[in-house]
Short mmCIF file of C-alpha atoms in Angstrom, two decimals:
data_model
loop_
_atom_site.label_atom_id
_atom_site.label_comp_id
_atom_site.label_asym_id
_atom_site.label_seq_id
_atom_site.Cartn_x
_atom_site.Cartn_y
_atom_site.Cartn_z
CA UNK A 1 97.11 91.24 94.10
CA UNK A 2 93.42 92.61 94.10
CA UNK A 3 93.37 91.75 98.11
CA UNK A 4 96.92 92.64 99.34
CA UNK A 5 99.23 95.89 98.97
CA UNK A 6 102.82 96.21 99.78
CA UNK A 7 104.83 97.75 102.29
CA UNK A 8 108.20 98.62 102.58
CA UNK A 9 109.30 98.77 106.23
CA UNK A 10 113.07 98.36 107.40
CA UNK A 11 114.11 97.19 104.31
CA UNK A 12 111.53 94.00 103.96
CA UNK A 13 108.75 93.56 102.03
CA UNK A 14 105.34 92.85 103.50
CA UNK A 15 102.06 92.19 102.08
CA UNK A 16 100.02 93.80 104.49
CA UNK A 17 95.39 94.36 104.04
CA UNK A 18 94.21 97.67 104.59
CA UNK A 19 90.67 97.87 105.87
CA UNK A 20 88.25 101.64 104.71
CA UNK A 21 84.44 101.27 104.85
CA UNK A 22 82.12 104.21 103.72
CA UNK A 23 79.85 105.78 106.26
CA UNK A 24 76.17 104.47 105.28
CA UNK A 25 73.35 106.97 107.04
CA UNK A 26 71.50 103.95 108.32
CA UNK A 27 74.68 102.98 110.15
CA UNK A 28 74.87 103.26 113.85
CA UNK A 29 77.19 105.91 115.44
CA UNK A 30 79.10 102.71 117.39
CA UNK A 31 80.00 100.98 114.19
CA UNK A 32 81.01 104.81 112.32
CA UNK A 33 83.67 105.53 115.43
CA UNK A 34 85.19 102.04 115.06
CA UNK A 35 85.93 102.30 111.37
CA UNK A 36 87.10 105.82 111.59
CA UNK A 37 89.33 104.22 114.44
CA UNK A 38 90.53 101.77 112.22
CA UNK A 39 91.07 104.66 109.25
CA UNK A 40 92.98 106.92 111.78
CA UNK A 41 95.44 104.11 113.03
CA UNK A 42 95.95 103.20 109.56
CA UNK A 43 96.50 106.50 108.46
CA UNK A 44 93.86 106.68 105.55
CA UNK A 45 92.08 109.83 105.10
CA UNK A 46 89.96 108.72 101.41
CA UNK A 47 87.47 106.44 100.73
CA UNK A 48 86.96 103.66 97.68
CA UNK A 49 90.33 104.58 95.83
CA UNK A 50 93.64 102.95 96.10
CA UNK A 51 96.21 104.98 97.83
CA UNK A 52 100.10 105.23 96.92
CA UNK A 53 101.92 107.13 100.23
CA UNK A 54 104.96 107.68 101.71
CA UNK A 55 103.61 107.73 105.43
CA UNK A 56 101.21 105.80 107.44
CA UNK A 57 100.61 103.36 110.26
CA UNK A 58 104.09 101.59 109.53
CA UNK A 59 105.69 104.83 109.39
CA UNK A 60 108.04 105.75 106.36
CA UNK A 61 107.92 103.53 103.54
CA UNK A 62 105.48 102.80 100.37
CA UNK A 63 102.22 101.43 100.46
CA UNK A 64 98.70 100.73 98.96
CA UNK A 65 95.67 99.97 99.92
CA UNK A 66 93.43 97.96 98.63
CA UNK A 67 90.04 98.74 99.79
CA UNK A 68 87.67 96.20 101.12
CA UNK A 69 83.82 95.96 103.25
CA UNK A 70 84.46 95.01 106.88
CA UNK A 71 81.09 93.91 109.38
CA UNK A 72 80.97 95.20 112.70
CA UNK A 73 82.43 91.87 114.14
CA UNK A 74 85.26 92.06 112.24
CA UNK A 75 86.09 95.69 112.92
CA UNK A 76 85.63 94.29 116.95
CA UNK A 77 88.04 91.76 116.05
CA UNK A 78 90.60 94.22 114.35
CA UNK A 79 90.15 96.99 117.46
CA UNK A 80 91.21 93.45 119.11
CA UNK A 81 94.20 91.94 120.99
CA UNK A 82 95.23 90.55 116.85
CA UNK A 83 96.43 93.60 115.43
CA UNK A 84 99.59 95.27 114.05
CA UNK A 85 100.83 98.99 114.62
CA UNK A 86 98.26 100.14 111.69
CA UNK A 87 95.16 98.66 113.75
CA UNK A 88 94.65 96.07 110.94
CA UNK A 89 94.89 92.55 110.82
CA UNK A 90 97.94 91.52 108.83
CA UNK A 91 96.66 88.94 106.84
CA UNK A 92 100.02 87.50 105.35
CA UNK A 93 103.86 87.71 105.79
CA UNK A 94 105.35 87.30 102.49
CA UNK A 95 109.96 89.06 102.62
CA UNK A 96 110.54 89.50 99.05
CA UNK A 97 114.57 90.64 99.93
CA UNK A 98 115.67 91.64 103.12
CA UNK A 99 119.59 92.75 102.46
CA UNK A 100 119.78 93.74 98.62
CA UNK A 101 118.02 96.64 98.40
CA UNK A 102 118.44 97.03 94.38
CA UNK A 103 117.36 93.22 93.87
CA UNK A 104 113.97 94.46 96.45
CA UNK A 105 113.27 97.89 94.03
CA UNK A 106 113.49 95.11 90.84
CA UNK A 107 111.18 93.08 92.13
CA UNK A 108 108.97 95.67 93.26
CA UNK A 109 109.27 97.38 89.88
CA UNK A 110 108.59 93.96 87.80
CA UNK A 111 105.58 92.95 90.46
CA UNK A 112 103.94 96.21 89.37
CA UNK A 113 104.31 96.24 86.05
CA UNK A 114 102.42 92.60 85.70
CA UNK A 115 99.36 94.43 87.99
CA UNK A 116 96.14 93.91 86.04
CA UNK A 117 93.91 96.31 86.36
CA UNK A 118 91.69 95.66 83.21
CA UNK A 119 89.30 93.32 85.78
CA UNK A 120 89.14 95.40 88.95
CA UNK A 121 85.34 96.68 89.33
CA UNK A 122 85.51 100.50 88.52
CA UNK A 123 82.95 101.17 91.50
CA UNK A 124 85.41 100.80 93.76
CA UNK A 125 87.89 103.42 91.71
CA UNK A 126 90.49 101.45 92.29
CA UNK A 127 93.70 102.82 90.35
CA UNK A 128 92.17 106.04 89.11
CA UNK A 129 94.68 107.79 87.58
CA UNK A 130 97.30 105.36 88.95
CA UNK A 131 99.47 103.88 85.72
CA UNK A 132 102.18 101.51 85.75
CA UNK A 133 104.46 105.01 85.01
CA UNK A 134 103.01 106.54 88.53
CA UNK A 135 104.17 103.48 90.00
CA UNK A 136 107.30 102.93 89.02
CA UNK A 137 107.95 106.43 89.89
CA UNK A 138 106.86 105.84 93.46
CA UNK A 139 108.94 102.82 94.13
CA UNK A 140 112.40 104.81 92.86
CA UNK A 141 111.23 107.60 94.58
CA UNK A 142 111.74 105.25 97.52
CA UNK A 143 115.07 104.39 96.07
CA UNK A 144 115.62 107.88 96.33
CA UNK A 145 114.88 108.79 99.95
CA UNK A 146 116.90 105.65 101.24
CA UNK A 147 120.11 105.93 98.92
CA UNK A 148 120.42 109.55 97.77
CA UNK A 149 121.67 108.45 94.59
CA UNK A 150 119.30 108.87 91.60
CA UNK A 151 118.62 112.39 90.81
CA UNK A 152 116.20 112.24 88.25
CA UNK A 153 113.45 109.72 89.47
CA UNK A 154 111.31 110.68 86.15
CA UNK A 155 113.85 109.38 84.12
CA UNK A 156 114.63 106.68 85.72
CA UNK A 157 111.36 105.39 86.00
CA UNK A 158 111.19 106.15 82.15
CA UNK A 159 114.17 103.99 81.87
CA UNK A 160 112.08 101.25 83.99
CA UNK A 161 108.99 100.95 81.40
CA UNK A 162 111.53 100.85 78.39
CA UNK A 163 112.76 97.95 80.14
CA UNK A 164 109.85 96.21 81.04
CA UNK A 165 108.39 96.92 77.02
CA UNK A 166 111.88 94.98 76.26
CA UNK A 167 111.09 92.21 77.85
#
């Protein structure tokens, strides 16, 4: 969990690695314009913090990025033949559901909740102001945009953490 994120695209369920780096000064111009290559294919636009969007390399569908160092070699290899529509290495193919969409957003909503964030280093602000509520509200917000049947995501992602406090 503290090297993948998720990505809904076409109704499956990917774990997918995004790939940021932080422009050092001692860095060389070469090795700046590949990772803000790999940033702009990827569609990330901030640096050391987990991001929850609705767009990105994939195109529509929910994702977050877990952030992680890259050397110059391995940026060559991502800017490489081995790369996906993003311009990052997928690491690993894992389909959670790929025809029930309500069993997908259950899974989704129960693989969250269990996310541990009491041993993730805070210099990397990963999951700053990111709860388990915030989450939940992004996956039926998903829900949302694909079925046009919940009106209230708040609530029903309210419902979701009573739920998961029952359990």
């Amino acid at each position: 969990m503290l090297d993948y994120g998720f990505c809904i695209k076409n109704n499956e369920w990917e774990t997918v690695q995004f790939t940021q780096r932080l422009h050092r000064p001692d860095e060389p111009d070469e090795l700046f314009k590949k990772i803000k290559n790999v940033l702009n294919r990827a569609g990330l636009n901030g640096l050391r913090s987990l991001k929850l969007g609705q767009e990105g390399g994939f195109g529509k569908g929910l994702m977050f990025y877990r952030i992680v160092n890259l050397t110059l070699e391995e940026i060559d290899s991502i800017l490489g033949e081995d790369v996906n529509e993003c311009g990052t290495r997928k690491i690993e193919h894992t389909v959670i559901n790929k025809s029930n969409e309500i069993k997908a957003l259950h899974a989704y909503i129960s693989l969250l909740s269990t996310f541990d964030v009491s041993n993730l280093n805070d210099d990397l602000g990963l999951l700053e102001n990111v709860d388990v509520c915030g989450r939940l509200r992004t996956a039926v917000m998903y829900r949302v945009e694909r079925m046009k049947i919940v009106k209230n995501a708040f609530e029903m992602c309210e419902e979701g953490v009573r739920r998961i406090s029952l359990m």
